[in-house]
Amino acid sequence: MKKMTWIQNAIDRKVAEVSSEKRILSIALAKAASQRSLLLTENEIQQLSSAILSAEDGALEIDLDPLCVLGATESDRQVNLQALVDDITKSLPEVMDDVISAVTEAIPEALASVARIFSDHMSEHLIEHMAELKLAHEVRSKAVHRIWGDVFDQLDFLRHLALEWGHHAQDLQSGPYKQPNTAFALNRLVGRAYEIVGEIVALTKAGYADGALARWRSLHELCVISMFIAKQPDRCAEMYLAHHQIEELRLLEIDRASGTDNDRDRDRDRFVAHLRRQKVQLTSKYGSAFGGDLGWASIELGRARTTFRELESLVGLDILRRGYQRANSTVHGGALATLTRISVEVSGADSTVVPAAYGCEVAAHYTTASLSMLVAELCLTTENADLITMSIVMQNHASKICEQIAKAQRGMSAQTPRAKILMRKASQRQSASERSKTRGMRRGVRAQGTK
């Protein structure tokens, strides 16, 4: 591939081509001839332009005999030629507008031509480039797997345990699963949790620690909602499920307000009208607060408005608030996540020199805590020995994951001074996660005691 300066050179050549003196003069001559009703050919205009540009001391060297269109006699041709030359200055303002337009069009054309060259080059070397990218990705993944492979495998297994627990709870109709709407909502929520943890595992295996923490943010929100619904009467789950129509209507109305709704047709308009009627009926049935964010929770709590943080506190998951705030930084466009990785934090090192394996334990810790606490909470009102036993198995497996994380951290801590700093920070996070896990274990024990 040539040096990148050739792109600018290509643009310069194109601009010079459309704005050359000869081209400007030719356009001016054509306009002047048109105004005088003189039908000059393109070749004649080019001949006159060349003669004018090469004139010395105002003397034109041109053979006027062939230019019969300028007049029947040489005298007439001289007069008309001089008139054309005099008219050029009058037509120059219009000509310059044309030239500016031509230059404006020439730059995109030049860039499009350059883009085609790039595309052709990449197509010719696609296999080579992809092989290099694949190799780089494999090296990154192997480095991460060497340190965290066992942790990721155990975390992946933990999500399967959670999903299996959910299926048994629904089949046995035990605890909150005795209520039809609650059972249906929890089944779907646990299914979503299963998928999200799978995404977290995939991201951490590839070394994308910040992306994994961003997905844990969704898992945390899902766990908060699940635990809240499990504590409430079946009517709360009914409202939660019905609220999807409020959320869908809001999205469609945002599309229309922003002008991004390009698929408007009669069926779509009827659907929007249907959702609006449903909103009126639902707010009439449950209350006006139902139409807002978390409206189903607001109605259940008897409030005009409810925030996620309030729900988080009500179910006892505010212990993970710091992790949630950190995850928010990775999701949004703030400077903190832009300048640092989650393993390095505010006062840490430049993220460009931090190995990919650093920080993978953060999302793994939080994910382990979230899943174990969720199942422990859903076990609080169950009397089924199988479900309680499965919950205890999950708590023990969660403890094993945390032990593996600690072991991997100790193995990394002797590598470099920088690593020692990073691992000390990770150890602090582990302590917070251990406190969360202990709380989940206590809930499981209390649930077992209710049997």
Coordinates of N, CA and C in Angstrom, one line a residue, residues 108-221:
P108 N -15.5 14.7 -3.5 CA -16.1 13.4 -3.2 C -15.8 12.4 -4.3
E109 N -15.7 12.8 -5.5 CA -15.4 11.9 -6.6 C -14.0 11.3 -6.4
A110 N -13.0 12.2 -6.0 CA -11.7 11.7 -5.8 C -11.6 10.8 -4.6
L111 N -12.3 11.1 -3.5 CA -12.3 10.2 -2.3 C -13.0 8.9 -2.7
A112 N -14.0 8.9 -3.5 CA -14.7 7.7 -3.9 C -13.7 6.8 -4.7
S113 N -12.9 7.5 -5.6 CA -12.0 6.7 -6.3 C -10.9 6.1 -5.4
V114 N -10.5 6.9 -4.4 CA -9.5 6.4 -3.5 C -10.0 5.2 -2.7
A115 N -11.3 5.3 -2.3 CA -12.0 4.2 -1.5 C -12.0 3.0 -2.3
R116 N -12.3 3.1 -3.7 CA -12.3 1.9 -4.5 C -11.0 1.2 -4.6
I117 N -9.9 2.1 -4.6 CA -8.6 1.5 -4.6 C -8.3 0.7 -3.3
F118 N -8.7 1.3 -2.2 CA -8.5 0.7 -0.9 C -9.3 -0.6 -0.9
S119 N -10.5 -0.6 -1.3 CA -11.4 -1.8 -1.3 C -10.8 -2.9 -2.1
D120 N -10.3 -2.5 -3.3 CA -9.6 -3.5 -4.2 C -8.4 -4.1 -3.5
H121 N -7.6 -3.2 -2.9 CA -6.4 -3.7 -2.2 C -6.8 -4.7 -1.1
M122 N -7.8 -4.3 -0.3 CA -8.2 -5.2 0.9 C -8.7 -6.5 0.4
S123 N -9.5 -6.4 -0.7 CA -10.1 -7.7 -1.3 C -9.0 -8.6 -1.7
E124 N -7.9 -8.1 -2.3 CA -6.8 -8.9 -2.8 C -6.1 -9.5 -1.7
H125 N -6.0 -8.8 -0.5 CA -5.2 -9.3 0.7 C -6.1 -9.7 1.8
L126 N -7.4 -10.0 1.6 CA -8.4 -10.3 2.6 C -7.9 -11.5 3.4
I127 N -7.6 -12.6 2.8 CA -7.2 -13.8 3.5 C -6.0 -13.6 4.4
E128 N -5.0 -12.9 3.9 CA -3.8 -12.6 4.6 C -4.2 -11.7 5.9
H129 N -5.0 -10.7 5.7 CA -5.3 -9.8 6.8 C -6.1 -10.6 7.8
M130 N -7.1 -11.4 7.4 CA -7.9 -12.1 8.4 C -7.1 -13.2 9.1
A131 N -6.1 -13.7 8.5 CA -5.3 -14.7 9.2 C -4.5 -14.0 10.3
E132 N -4.0 -12.8 10.0 CA -3.3 -12.0 11.0 C -4.2 -11.6 12.2
L133 N -5.4 -11.2 11.9 CA -6.3 -10.8 12.9 C -6.7 -12.0 13.8
K134 N -6.9 -13.2 13.1 CA -7.3 -14.4 13.8 C -6.2 -14.8 14.8
L135 N -4.9 -14.7 14.3 CA -3.8 -15.1 15.1 C -3.7 -14.2 16.3
A136 N -3.9 -12.9 16.1 CA -3.8 -11.9 17.3 C -4.9 -12.2 18.3
H137 N -6.1 -12.6 17.8 CA -7.2 -12.9 18.7 C -6.9 -14.2 19.5
E138 N -6.3 -15.2 18.8 CA -6.0 -16.4 19.5 C -4.9 -16.3 20.5
V139 N -3.9 -15.4 20.2 CA -2.9 -15.2 21.2 C -3.5 -14.5 22.5
R140 N -4.4 -13.5 22.2 CA -5.0 -12.8 23.3 C -5.9 -13.8 24.2
S141 N -6.7 -14.7 23.5 CA -7.6 -15.6 24.2 C -6.8 -16.6 25.0
K142 N -5.7 -17.1 24.4 CA -4.8 -18.1 25.1 C -4.2 -17.5 26.4
A143 N -3.8 -16.2 26.3 CA -3.2 -15.6 27.5 C -4.3 -15.5 28.6
V144 N -5.5 -15.1 28.2 CA -6.6 -15.0 29.2 C -6.9 -16.4 29.7
H145 N -7.1 -17.4 28.8 CA -7.5 -18.7 29.2 C -6.4 -19.3 30.2
R146 N -5.2 -19.1 30.0 CA -4.1 -19.6 30.8 C -4.3 -19.2 32.3
I147 N -4.8 -18.1 32.5 CA -5.0 -17.6 33.9 C -6.4 -17.8 34.4
W148 N -7.4 -17.6 33.6 CA -8.8 -17.6 34.0 C -9.7 -18.7 33.5
G149 N -9.1 -19.7 32.7 CA -9.8 -20.7 32.0 C -10.7 -21.5 33.0
D150 N -10.2 -22.0 34.1 CA -11.0 -22.8 35.1 C -12.1 -21.9 35.6
V151 N -11.9 -20.7 35.9 CA -12.9 -19.8 36.5 C -14.1 -19.7 35.5
F152 N -13.7 -19.4 34.3 CA -14.8 -19.2 33.3 C -15.6 -20.5 33.1
D153 N -15.0 -21.7 33.1 CA -15.7 -22.9 32.9 C -16.6 -23.2 34.1
Q154 N -16.1 -22.9 35.3 CA -17.0 -23.1 36.5 C -18.1 -22.1 36.5
L155 N -17.9 -20.8 36.1 CA -19.0 -19.8 36.0 C -20.0 -20.3 35.0
D156 N -19.5 -20.8 33.9 CA -20.5 -21.3 32.9 C -21.4 -22.4 33.4
F157 N -20.8 -23.3 34.2 CA -21.5 -24.3 34.8 C -22.5 -23.8 35.9
L158 N -22.1 -22.7 36.6 CA -23.0 -22.1 37.6 C -24.3 -21.6 36.9
R159 N -24.2 -21.1 35.7 CA -25.4 -20.6 35.1 C -26.4 -21.7 34.7
H160 N -25.8 -22.9 34.3 CA -26.6 -24.1 34.0 C -27.3 -24.6 35.3
L161 N -26.6 -24.5 36.4 CA -27.2 -24.9 37.7 C -28.4 -24.0 38.0
A162 N -28.2 -22.7 37.8 CA -29.3 -21.7 38.0 C -30.5 -22.0 37.1
L163 N -30.3 -22.3 35.8 CA -31.4 -22.5 34.9 C -32.1 -23.8 35.3
E164 N -31.3 -24.9 35.7 CA -31.9 -26.1 36.1 C -32.8 -25.9 37.4
W165 N -32.3 -25.1 38.3 CA -33.0 -24.8 39.5 C -34.4 -24.2 39.1
G166 N -34.3 -23.2 38.2 CA -35.5 -22.5 37.8 C -36.6 -23.4 37.2
H167 N -36.1 -24.4 36.3 CA -37.0 -25.4 35.7 C -37.7 -26.2 36.8
H168 N -36.9 -26.7 37.8 CA -37.5 -27.5 38.8 C -38.5 -26.7 39.7
A169 N -38.1 -25.5 40.0 CA -39.0 -24.6 40.8 C -40.3 -24.4 40.1
Q170 N -40.3 -24.3 38.8 CA -41.6 -24.1 38.0 C -42.3 -25.4 37.9
D171 N -41.7 -26.5 37.7 CA -42.4 -27.8 37.7 C -43.0 -28.1 39.0
L172 N -42.3 -27.8 40.1 CA -42.8 -28.2 41.4 C -43.8 -27.1 42.0
Q173 N -43.8 -26.0 41.3 CA -44.7 -24.9 41.7 C -44.5 -24.6 43.2
S174 N -43.2 -24.4 43.5 CA -42.8 -24.2 44.9 C -42.4 -22.7 45.1
G175 N -42.6 -22.2 46.4 CA -42.3 -20.9 46.7 C -43.0 -19.9 45.9
P176 N -42.3 -18.8 45.4 CA -43.0 -17.9 44.6 C -43.6 -18.4 43.3
Y177 N -43.1 -19.6 42.9 CA -43.6 -20.3 41.7 C -45.0 -20.9 41.8
K178 N -45.5 -20.7 43.0 CA -46.9 -21.2 43.2 C -47.9 -20.3 42.5
Q179 N -47.5 -19.0 42.3 CA -48.4 -18.0 41.7 C -48.2 -18.0 40.2
P180 N -49.3 -18.1 39.4 CA -49.1 -18.3 37.9 C -48.3 -17.2 37.2
N181 N -48.7 -15.9 37.5 CA -48.0 -14.8 36.8 C -46.6 -14.7 37.3
T182 N -46.4 -14.8 38.6 CA -45.0 -14.8 39.1 C -44.2 -15.9 38.6
A183 N -44.7 -17.1 38.5 CA -43.9 -18.2 38.0 C -43.5 -18.0 36.5
F184 N -44.5 -17.4 35.7 CA -44.1 -17.2 34.3 C -43.1 -16.1 34.2
A185 N -43.2 -15.0 35.0 CA -42.3 -13.9 34.9 C -40.9 -14.4 35.4
L186 N -40.8 -15.1 36.5 CA -39.5 -15.6 37.0 C -38.9 -16.6 36.0
N187 N -39.7 -17.4 35.4 CA -39.1 -18.3 34.4 C -38.4 -17.6 33.3
R188 N -39.1 -16.5 32.8 CA -38.5 -15.8 31.7 C -37.3 -15.0 32.2
L189 N -37.3 -14.5 33.4 CA -36.2 -13.7 33.9 C -35.0 -14.5 34.2
V190 N -35.2 -15.7 34.7 CA -34.1 -16.6 34.9 C -33.5 -17.1 33.6
G191 N -34.4 -17.3 32.6 CA -33.9 -17.6 31.3 C -33.0 -16.5 30.7
R192 N -33.4 -15.2 30.9 CA -32.6 -14.1 30.5 C -31.3 -14.1 31.2
A193 N -31.3 -14.4 32.5 CA -30.1 -14.4 33.3 C -29.1 -15.4 32.7
Y194 N -29.6 -16.6 32.3 CA -28.8 -17.6 31.8 C -28.1 -17.1 30.5
E195 N -28.8 -16.4 29.6 CA -28.2 -15.9 28.4 C -27.2 -14.8 28.7
I196 N -27.5 -13.9 29.6 CA -26.6 -12.8 29.9 C -25.3 -13.4 30.5
V197 N -25.4 -14.4 31.4 CA -24.1 -14.9 31.9 C -23.3 -15.6 30.8
G198 N -24.0 -16.2 29.9 CA -23.3 -16.8 28.7 C -22.5 -15.7 28.0
E199 N -23.1 -14.6 27.8 CA -22.4 -13.5 27.1 C -21.2 -13.0 28.0
I200 N -21.4 -12.9 29.3 CA -20.3 -12.5 30.1 C -19.1 -13.5 30.0
V201 N -19.4 -14.8 30.0 CA -18.4 -15.8 29.9 C -17.7 -15.6 28.6
A202 N -18.4 -15.4 27.5 CA -17.8 -15.3 26.2 C -16.9 -14.0 26.1
L203 N -17.3 -12.9 26.7 CA -16.6 -11.7 26.7 C -15.3 -11.8 27.5
T204 N -15.4 -12.4 28.7 CA -14.2 -12.6 29.5 C -13.2 -13.6 28.9
K205 N -13.7 -14.6 28.3 CA -12.8 -15.5 27.6 C -12.0 -14.8 26.5
A206 N -12.6 -13.8 25.9 CA -11.8 -13.1 24.9 C -11.0 -11.9 25.5
G207 N -11.1 -11.7 26.8 CA -10.3 -10.7 27.4 C -11.0 -9.3 27.4
Y208 N -12.3 -9.3 27.1 CA -13.0 -8.0 27.1 C -13.7 -7.8 28.5
A209 N -12.8 -7.4 29.5 CA -13.3 -7.3 30.8 C -14.3 -6.2 31.0
D210 N -14.1 -5.0 30.3 CA -15.1 -3.9 30.5 C -16.4 -4.3 29.9
G211 N -16.4 -5.0 28.7 CA -17.7 -5.4 28.1 C -18.4 -6.4 29.0
A212 N -17.7 -7.3 29.6 CA -18.3 -8.3 30.5 C -18.9 -7.6 31.7
L213 N -18.3 -6.6 32.3 CA -18.9 -5.8 33.4 C -20.1 -5.1 32.9
A214 N -20.1 -4.6 31.7 CA -21.3 -3.9 31.2 C -22.5 -4.9 31.1
R215 N -22.2 -6.1 30.7 CA -23.3 -7.1 30.7 C -23.7 -7.5 32.1
W216 N -22.8 -7.5 33.0 CA -23.2 -7.8 34.4 C -24.2 -6.7 34.9
R217 N -24.0 -5.5 34.4 CA -25.0 -4.5 34.8 C -26.4 -4.9 34.5
S218 N -26.6 -5.4 33.3 CA -27.9 -5.9 32.9 C -28.4 -7.1 33.9
L219 N -27.4 -8.0 34.2 CA -27.7 -9.1 35.1 C -28.1 -8.6 36.4
H220 N -27.5 -7.6 36.9 CA -27.8 -7.0 38.2 C -29.2 -6.4 38.2
E221 N -29.5 -5.7 37.2 CA -30.9 -5.1 37.1 C -31.9 -6.2 37.0

